[in-house]
Coordinates of C-alpha atoms and ligand atoms in Angstrom, one line a residue:
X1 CA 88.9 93.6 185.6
X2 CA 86.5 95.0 182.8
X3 CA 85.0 98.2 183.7
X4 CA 82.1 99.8 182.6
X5 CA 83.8 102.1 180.9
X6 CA 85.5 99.4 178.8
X7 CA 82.4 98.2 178.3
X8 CA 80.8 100.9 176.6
X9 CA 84.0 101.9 175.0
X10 CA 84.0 98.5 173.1
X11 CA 80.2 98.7 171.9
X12 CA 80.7 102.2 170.0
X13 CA 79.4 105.4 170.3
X14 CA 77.0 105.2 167.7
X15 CA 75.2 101.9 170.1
X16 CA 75.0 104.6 172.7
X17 CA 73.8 107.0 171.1
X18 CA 70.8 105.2 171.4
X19 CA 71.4 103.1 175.0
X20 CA 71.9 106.5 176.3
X21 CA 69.4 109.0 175.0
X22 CA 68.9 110.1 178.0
X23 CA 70.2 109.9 181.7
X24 CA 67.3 109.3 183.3
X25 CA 66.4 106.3 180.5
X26 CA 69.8 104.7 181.9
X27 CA 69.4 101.4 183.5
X28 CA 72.3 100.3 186.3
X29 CA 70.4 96.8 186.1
X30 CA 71.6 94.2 183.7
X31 CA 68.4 92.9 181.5
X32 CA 66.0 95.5 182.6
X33 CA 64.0 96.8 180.1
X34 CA 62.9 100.5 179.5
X35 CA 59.4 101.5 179.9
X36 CA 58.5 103.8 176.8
X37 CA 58.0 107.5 178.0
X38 CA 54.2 108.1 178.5
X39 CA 54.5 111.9 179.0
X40 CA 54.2 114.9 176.9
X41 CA 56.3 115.7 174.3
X42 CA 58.0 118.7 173.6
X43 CA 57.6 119.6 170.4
X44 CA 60.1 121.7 168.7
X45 CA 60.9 124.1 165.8
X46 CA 65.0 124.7 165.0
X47 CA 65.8 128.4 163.7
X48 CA 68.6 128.4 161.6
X49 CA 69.4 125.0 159.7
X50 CA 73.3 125.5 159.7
X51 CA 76.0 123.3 161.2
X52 CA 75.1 123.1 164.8
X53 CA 71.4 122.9 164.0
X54 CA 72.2 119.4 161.7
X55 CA 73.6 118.5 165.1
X56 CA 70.9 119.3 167.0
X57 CA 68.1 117.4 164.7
X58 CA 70.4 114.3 164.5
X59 CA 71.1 114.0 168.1
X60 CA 66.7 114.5 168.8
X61 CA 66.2 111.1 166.7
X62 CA 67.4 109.4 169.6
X63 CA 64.7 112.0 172.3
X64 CA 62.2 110.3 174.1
X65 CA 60.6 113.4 175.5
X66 CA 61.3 116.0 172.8
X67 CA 61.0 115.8 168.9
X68 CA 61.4 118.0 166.2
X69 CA 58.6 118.8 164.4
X70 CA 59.1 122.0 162.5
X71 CA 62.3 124.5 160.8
X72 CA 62.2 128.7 160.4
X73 CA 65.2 129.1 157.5
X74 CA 65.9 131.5 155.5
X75 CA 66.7 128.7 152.9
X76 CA 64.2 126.9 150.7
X77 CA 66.2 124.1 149.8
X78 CA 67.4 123.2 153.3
X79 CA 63.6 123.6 154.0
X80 CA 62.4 120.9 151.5
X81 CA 65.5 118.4 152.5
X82 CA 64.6 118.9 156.3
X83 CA 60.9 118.3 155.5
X84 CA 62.0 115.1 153.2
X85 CA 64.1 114.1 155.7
X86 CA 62.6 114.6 159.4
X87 CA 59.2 113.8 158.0
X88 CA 58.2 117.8 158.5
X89 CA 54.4 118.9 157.5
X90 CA 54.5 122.3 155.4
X91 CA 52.7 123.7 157.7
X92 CA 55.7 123.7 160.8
X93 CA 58.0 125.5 157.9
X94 CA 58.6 129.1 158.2
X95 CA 61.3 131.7 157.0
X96 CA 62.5 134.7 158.7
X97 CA 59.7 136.9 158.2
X98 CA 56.4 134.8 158.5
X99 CA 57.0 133.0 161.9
X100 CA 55.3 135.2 164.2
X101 CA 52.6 133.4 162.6
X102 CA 54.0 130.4 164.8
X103 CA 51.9 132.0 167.4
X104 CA 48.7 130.6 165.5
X105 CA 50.4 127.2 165.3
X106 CA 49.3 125.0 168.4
X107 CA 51.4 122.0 167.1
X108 CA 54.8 123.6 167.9
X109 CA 55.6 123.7 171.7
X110 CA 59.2 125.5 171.7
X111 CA 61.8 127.3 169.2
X112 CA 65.5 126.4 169.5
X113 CA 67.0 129.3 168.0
X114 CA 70.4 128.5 166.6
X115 CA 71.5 131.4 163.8
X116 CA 74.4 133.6 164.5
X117 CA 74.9 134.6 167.8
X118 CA 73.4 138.9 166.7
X119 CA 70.3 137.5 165.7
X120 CA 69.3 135.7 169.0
X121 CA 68.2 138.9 170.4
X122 CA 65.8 140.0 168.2
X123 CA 64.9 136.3 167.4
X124 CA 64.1 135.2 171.0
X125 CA 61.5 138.0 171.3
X126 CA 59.5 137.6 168.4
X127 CA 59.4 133.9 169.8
X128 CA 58.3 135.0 172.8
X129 CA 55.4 137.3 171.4
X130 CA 54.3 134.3 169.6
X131 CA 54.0 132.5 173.1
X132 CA 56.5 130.0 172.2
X133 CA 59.2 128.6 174.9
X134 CA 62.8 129.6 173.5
X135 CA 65.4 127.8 173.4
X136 CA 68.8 129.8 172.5
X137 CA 72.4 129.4 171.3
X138 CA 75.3 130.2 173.3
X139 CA 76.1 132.9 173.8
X140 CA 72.6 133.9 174.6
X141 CA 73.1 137.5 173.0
X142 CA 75.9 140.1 172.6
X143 CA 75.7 141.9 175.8
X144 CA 74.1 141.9 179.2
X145 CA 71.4 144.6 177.8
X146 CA 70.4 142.5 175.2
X147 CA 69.8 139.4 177.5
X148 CA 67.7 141.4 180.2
X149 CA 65.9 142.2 177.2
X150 CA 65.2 139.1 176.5
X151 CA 64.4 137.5 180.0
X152 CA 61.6 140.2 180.2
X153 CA 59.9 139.8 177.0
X154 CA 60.0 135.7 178.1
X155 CA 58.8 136.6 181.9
X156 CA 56.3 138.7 180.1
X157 CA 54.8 136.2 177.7
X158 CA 55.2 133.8 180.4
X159 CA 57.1 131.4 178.1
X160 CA 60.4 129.6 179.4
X161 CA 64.0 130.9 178.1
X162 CA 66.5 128.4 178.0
X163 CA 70.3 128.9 177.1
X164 CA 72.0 125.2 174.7
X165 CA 74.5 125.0 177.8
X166 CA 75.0 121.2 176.8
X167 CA 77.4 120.7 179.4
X168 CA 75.3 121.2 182.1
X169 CA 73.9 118.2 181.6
X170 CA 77.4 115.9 181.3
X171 CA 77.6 113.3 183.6
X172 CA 81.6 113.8 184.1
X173 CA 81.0 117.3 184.4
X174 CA 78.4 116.5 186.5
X175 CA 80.1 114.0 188.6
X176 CA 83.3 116.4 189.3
X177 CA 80.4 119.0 190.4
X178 CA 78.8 116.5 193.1
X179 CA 82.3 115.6 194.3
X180 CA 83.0 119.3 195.0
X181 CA 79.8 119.7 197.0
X182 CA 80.6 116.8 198.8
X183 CA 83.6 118.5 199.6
X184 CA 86.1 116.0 198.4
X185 CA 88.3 118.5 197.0
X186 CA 88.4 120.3 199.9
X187 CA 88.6 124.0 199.7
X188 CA 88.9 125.3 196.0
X189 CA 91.5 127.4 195.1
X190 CA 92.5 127.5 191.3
X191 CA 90.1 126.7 188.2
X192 CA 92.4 126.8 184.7
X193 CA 90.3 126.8 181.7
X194 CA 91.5 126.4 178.5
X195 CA 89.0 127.0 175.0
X196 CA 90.2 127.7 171.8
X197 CA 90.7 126.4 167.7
X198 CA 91.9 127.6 164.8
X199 CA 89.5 129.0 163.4
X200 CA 89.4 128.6 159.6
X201 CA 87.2 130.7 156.9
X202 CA 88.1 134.2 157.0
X203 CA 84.9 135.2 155.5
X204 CA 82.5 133.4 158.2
X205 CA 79.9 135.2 160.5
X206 CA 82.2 134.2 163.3
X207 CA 84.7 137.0 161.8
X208 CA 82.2 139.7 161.6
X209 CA 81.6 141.4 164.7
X210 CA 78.1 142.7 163.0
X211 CA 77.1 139.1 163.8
X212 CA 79.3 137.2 165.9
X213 CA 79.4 140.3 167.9
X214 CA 83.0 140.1 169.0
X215 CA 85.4 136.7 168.2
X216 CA 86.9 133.8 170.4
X217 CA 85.3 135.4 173.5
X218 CA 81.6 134.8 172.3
X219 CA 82.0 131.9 170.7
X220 CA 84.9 129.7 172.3
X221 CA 85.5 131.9 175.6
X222 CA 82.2 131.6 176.5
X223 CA 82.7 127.8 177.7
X224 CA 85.7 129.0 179.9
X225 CA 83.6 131.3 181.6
X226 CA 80.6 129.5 182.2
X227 CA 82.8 126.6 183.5
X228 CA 84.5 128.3 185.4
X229 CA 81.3 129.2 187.4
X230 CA 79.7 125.6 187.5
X231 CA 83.2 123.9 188.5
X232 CA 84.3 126.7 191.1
X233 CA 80.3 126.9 192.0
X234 CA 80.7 130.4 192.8
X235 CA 80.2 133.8 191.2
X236 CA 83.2 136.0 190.5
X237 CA 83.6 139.3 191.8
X238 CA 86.8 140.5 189.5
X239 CA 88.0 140.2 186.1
X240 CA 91.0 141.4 184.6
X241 CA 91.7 140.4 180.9
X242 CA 94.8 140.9 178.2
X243 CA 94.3 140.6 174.4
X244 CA 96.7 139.0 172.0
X245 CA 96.4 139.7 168.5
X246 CA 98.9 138.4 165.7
X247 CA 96.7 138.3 162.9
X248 CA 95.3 141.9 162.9
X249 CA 94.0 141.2 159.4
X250 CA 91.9 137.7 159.8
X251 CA 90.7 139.3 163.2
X252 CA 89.5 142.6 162.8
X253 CA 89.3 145.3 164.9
X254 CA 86.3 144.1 167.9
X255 CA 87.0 140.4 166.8
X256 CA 89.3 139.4 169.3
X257 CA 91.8 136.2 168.5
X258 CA 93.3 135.7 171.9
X259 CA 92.4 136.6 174.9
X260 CA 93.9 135.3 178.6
X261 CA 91.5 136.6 181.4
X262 CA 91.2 136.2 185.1
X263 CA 88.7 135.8 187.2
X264 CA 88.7 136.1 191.5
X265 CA 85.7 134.5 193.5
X266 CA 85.0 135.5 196.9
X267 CA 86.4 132.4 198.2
X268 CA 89.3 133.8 197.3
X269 CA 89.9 131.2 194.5
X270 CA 91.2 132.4 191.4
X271 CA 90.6 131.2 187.9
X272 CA 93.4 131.4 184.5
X273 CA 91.7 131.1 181.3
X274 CA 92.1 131.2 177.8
X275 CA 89.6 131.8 174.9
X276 CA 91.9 131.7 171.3
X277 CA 91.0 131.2 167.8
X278 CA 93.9 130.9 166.8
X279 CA 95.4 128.1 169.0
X280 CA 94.5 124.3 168.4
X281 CA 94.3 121.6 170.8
X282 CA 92.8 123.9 173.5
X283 CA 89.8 121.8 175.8
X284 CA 91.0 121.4 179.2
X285 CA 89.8 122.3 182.4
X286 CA 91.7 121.9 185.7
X287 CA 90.5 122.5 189.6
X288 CA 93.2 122.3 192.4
X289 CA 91.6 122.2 195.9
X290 CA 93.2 122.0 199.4
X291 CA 92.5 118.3 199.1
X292 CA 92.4 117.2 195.9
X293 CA 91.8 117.7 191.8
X294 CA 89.7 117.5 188.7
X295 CA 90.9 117.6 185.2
X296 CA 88.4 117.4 182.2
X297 CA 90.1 116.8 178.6
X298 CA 88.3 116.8 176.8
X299 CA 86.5 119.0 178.6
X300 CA 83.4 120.9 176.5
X301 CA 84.1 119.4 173.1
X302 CA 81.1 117.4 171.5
X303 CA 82.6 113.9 173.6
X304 CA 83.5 111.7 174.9
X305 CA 84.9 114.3 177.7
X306 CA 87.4 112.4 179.6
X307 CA 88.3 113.2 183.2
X308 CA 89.9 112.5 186.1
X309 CA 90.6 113.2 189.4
X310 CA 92.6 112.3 192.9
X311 CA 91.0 109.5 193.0
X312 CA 91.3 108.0 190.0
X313 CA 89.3 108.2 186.1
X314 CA 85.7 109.2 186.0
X315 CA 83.6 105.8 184.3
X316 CA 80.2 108.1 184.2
X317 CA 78.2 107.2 181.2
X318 CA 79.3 108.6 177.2
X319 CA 76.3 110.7 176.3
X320 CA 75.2 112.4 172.8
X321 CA 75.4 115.7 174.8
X322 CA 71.9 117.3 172.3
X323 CA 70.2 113.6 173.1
X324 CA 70.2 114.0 176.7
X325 CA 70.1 118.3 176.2
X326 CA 66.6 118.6 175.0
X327 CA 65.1 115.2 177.2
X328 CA 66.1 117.1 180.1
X329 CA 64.5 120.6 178.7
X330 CA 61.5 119.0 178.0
X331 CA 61.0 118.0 181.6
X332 CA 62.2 121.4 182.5
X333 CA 59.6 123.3 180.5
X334 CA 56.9 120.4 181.1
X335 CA 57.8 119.8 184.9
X336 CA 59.2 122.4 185.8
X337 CA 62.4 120.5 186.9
X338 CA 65.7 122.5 188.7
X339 CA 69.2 121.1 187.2
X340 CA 71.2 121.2 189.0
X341 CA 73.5 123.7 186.5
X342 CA 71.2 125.7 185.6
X343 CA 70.3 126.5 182.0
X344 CA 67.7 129.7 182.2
X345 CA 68.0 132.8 180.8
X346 CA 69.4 134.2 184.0
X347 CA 72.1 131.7 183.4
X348 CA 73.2 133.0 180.4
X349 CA 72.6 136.6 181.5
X350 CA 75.6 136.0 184.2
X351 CA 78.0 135.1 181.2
X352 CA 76.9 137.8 179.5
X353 CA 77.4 140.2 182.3
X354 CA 81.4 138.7 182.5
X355 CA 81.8 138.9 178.5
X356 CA 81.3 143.1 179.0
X357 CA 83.6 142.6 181.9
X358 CA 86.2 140.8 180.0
X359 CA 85.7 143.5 176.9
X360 CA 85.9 146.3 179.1
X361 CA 88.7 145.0 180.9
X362 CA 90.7 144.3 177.7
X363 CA 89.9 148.1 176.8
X364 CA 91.2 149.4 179.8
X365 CA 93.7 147.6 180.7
X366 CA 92.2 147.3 184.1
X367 CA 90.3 145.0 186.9
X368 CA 86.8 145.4 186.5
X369 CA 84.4 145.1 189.8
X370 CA 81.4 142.2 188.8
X371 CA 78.1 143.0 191.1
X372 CA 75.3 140.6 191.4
Ligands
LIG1 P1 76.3 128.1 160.9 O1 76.9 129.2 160.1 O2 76.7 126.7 160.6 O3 74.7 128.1 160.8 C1 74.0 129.3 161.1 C2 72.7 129.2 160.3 O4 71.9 130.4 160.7 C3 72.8 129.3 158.8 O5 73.0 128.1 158.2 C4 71.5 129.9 158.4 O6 70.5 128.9 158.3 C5 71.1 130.8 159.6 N1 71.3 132.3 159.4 C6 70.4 133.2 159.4 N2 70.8 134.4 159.1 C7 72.2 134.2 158.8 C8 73.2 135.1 158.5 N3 73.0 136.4 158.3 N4 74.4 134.6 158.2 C9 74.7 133.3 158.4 N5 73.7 132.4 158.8 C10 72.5 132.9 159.0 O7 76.6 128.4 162.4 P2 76.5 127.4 163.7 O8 75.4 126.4 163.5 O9 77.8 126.8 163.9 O10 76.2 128.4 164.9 C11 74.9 128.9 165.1 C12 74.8 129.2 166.6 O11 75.0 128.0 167.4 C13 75.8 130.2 167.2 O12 75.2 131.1 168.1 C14 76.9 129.4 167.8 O13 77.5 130.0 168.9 C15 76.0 128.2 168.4 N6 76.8 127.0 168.5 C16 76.7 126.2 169.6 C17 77.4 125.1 169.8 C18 77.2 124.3 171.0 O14 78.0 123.3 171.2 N7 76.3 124.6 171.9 C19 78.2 124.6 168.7 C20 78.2 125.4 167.5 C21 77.5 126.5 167.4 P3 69.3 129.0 157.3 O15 70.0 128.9 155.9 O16 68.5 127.8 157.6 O17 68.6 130.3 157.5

């Protein structure tokens, strides 16, 4: 018998791309047809026109509730091809040091912020003094400071901060969390995550701590952390955390290659993870519970993220993960809509907190305490 899965598997991804722009645009009924979206639009500015922000812009063609209507760059040329390109009025185009002026701008809702991660600090606020929602990159900023920083100036200007956690909004991912709720695992008691690449370029930003602000952890190690939270669904309490290093020239000192970490919940469920960049193949997650499992492998590359569990594959829809990403932030800014991961800046401040914890833990060579 032909599944669903096969289904979609045999029209392409690039048919879906547009079929499924968006969860809540997907239709269980054979022949139905889609109502165009009536509401309000969010209407966004990207920061930073580099690799992930190319992803980002192609994936919003296929938005029904958020568009991009503007750039901040530091480049000209990227400027003019965007504006050629994305059909972008001059007057939505800003550099690095004019866009406070966005604040005078009433055609730009929100700024997606997507430079190097040492930037996002800084960045954020200025958006937020120029009453614009924010929208950030992973990791939200270099350290726990930075992001308290950043969720006052937003509670301040009472504009929304919202982390790119694009996995929060998976429907595997997201299907593997509403089996644990409903308990089917049964009680959790390990969570493995494995993140890592080979990293190539020695001369990137992601080298140089002055703006990656520390190596695999921030970048890669990030995702095991943060799933770690949102598969366990609890906070942890303990970290403990060893470096490898076995290129001390490529990864200099405060840009970590390799780093295996653990984290204990109070549950009493453990997690084993792994943030490299210097090790390929590495995008798996794995939860063993009293009564069952979940294994995602793919598990937080750009797709399709293939899982399983006990009871068999997961056939949840293929999304564009950006597609369905900024729909959903558009209703959360617009409508003030709860996901049910959540994606605010107190979400990213609770990785931030376990990246020091992780750092410090490295240092020391001992188990650092986590408080709420
Ligand atoms: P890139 O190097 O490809 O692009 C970064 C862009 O930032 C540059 O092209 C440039 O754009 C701008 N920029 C501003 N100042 C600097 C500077 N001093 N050095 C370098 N670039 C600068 O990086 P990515 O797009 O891969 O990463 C950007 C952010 O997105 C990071 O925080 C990263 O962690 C995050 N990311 C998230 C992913 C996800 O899946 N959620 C995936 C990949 C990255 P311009 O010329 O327009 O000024």
């Amino acid at each position: 018998m032909n599944t669903r899965r096969d289904f979609l598997q045999k029209i392409g991804a690039s048919a879906l791309m547009l079929q499924l722009s968006s969860i809540t645009a997907f239709s269980n009924t054979p022949g139905q047809i889609e109502q165009p979206y009536q509401g309000k639009v969010l209407r966004v500015a990207i920061m930073g026109l580099g690799g992930y922000g190319t992803r980002v812009a192609e994936a919003m063609k296929a938005c029904t509730k958020a568009k991009l209507v503007g750039v901040i760059s530091g480049t000209p040329s990227k400027i003019k091809d965007w504006q050629a390109k994305y059909n972008l009025p001059e007057k939505n185009c800003y550099n690095y040091e004019n866009f406070d002026q966005v604040k005078d701008n009433p055609d730009i809702d929100a700024i997606y912020v997507i430079t190097p991660n040492a930037l996002h600090h800084n960045q954020v606020i200025r958006v937020a003094k120029a009453g614009k929602h924010a929208i950030c990159e992973k990791p939200m900023a270099l350290n726990a400071k930075e992001g308290q920083e950043m969720i006052a100036a937003c509670k301040k200007a009472n504009v929304k901060l919202l982390v790119g956690y694009r996995m929060h909004f998976e429907p595997q991912t997201l299907e593997v969390i509403r089996m644990r709720n409903a308990g089917d695992f049964g009680k959790i008691m390990f969570f493995q995550g494995q993140c890592g690449f080979k990293t190539g370029d020695p001369n990137q930003w992601r080298l140089n701590k002055a703006l990656a602000g520390g190596g695999s952890m921030m970048d890669i190690g990030i995702y095991a952390i943060n799933g770690a939270r949102y598969m366990v669904g609890e906070e942890p309490i303990w970290v403990t955390a060893q470096e490898t290093k076995t290129d001390p020239i490529k990864f200099k000192e405060g840009v970590d290659e390799t780093i295996q970490f653990q984290l204990g919940f109070p549950s009493g469920a453990v997690a084993s993870l792994l943030s490299s960049y210097n090790i390929n193949h590495l995008d798996r997650f794995f939860m063993s519970g009293d009564n069952g499992f979940a294994e995602l492998q793919p598990s937080t590359g750009y797709g399709p993220i293939t899982g399983r569990t006990h009871k068999g594959e997961l056939t949840q829809p293929i999304t564009t993960h950006q597609t369905v990403q900024m729909d959903e932030m558009a209703t959360i800014i617009f409508e003030n809509k709860q996901p049910v991961v959540p994606v605010n800046g107190e979400e990213g401040l609770k990785d931030l907190k376990i990246i020091d914890a992780v750092y410090q833990a490295v240092k020391t060579g001992k188990k650092v305490t986590l408080t709420a």
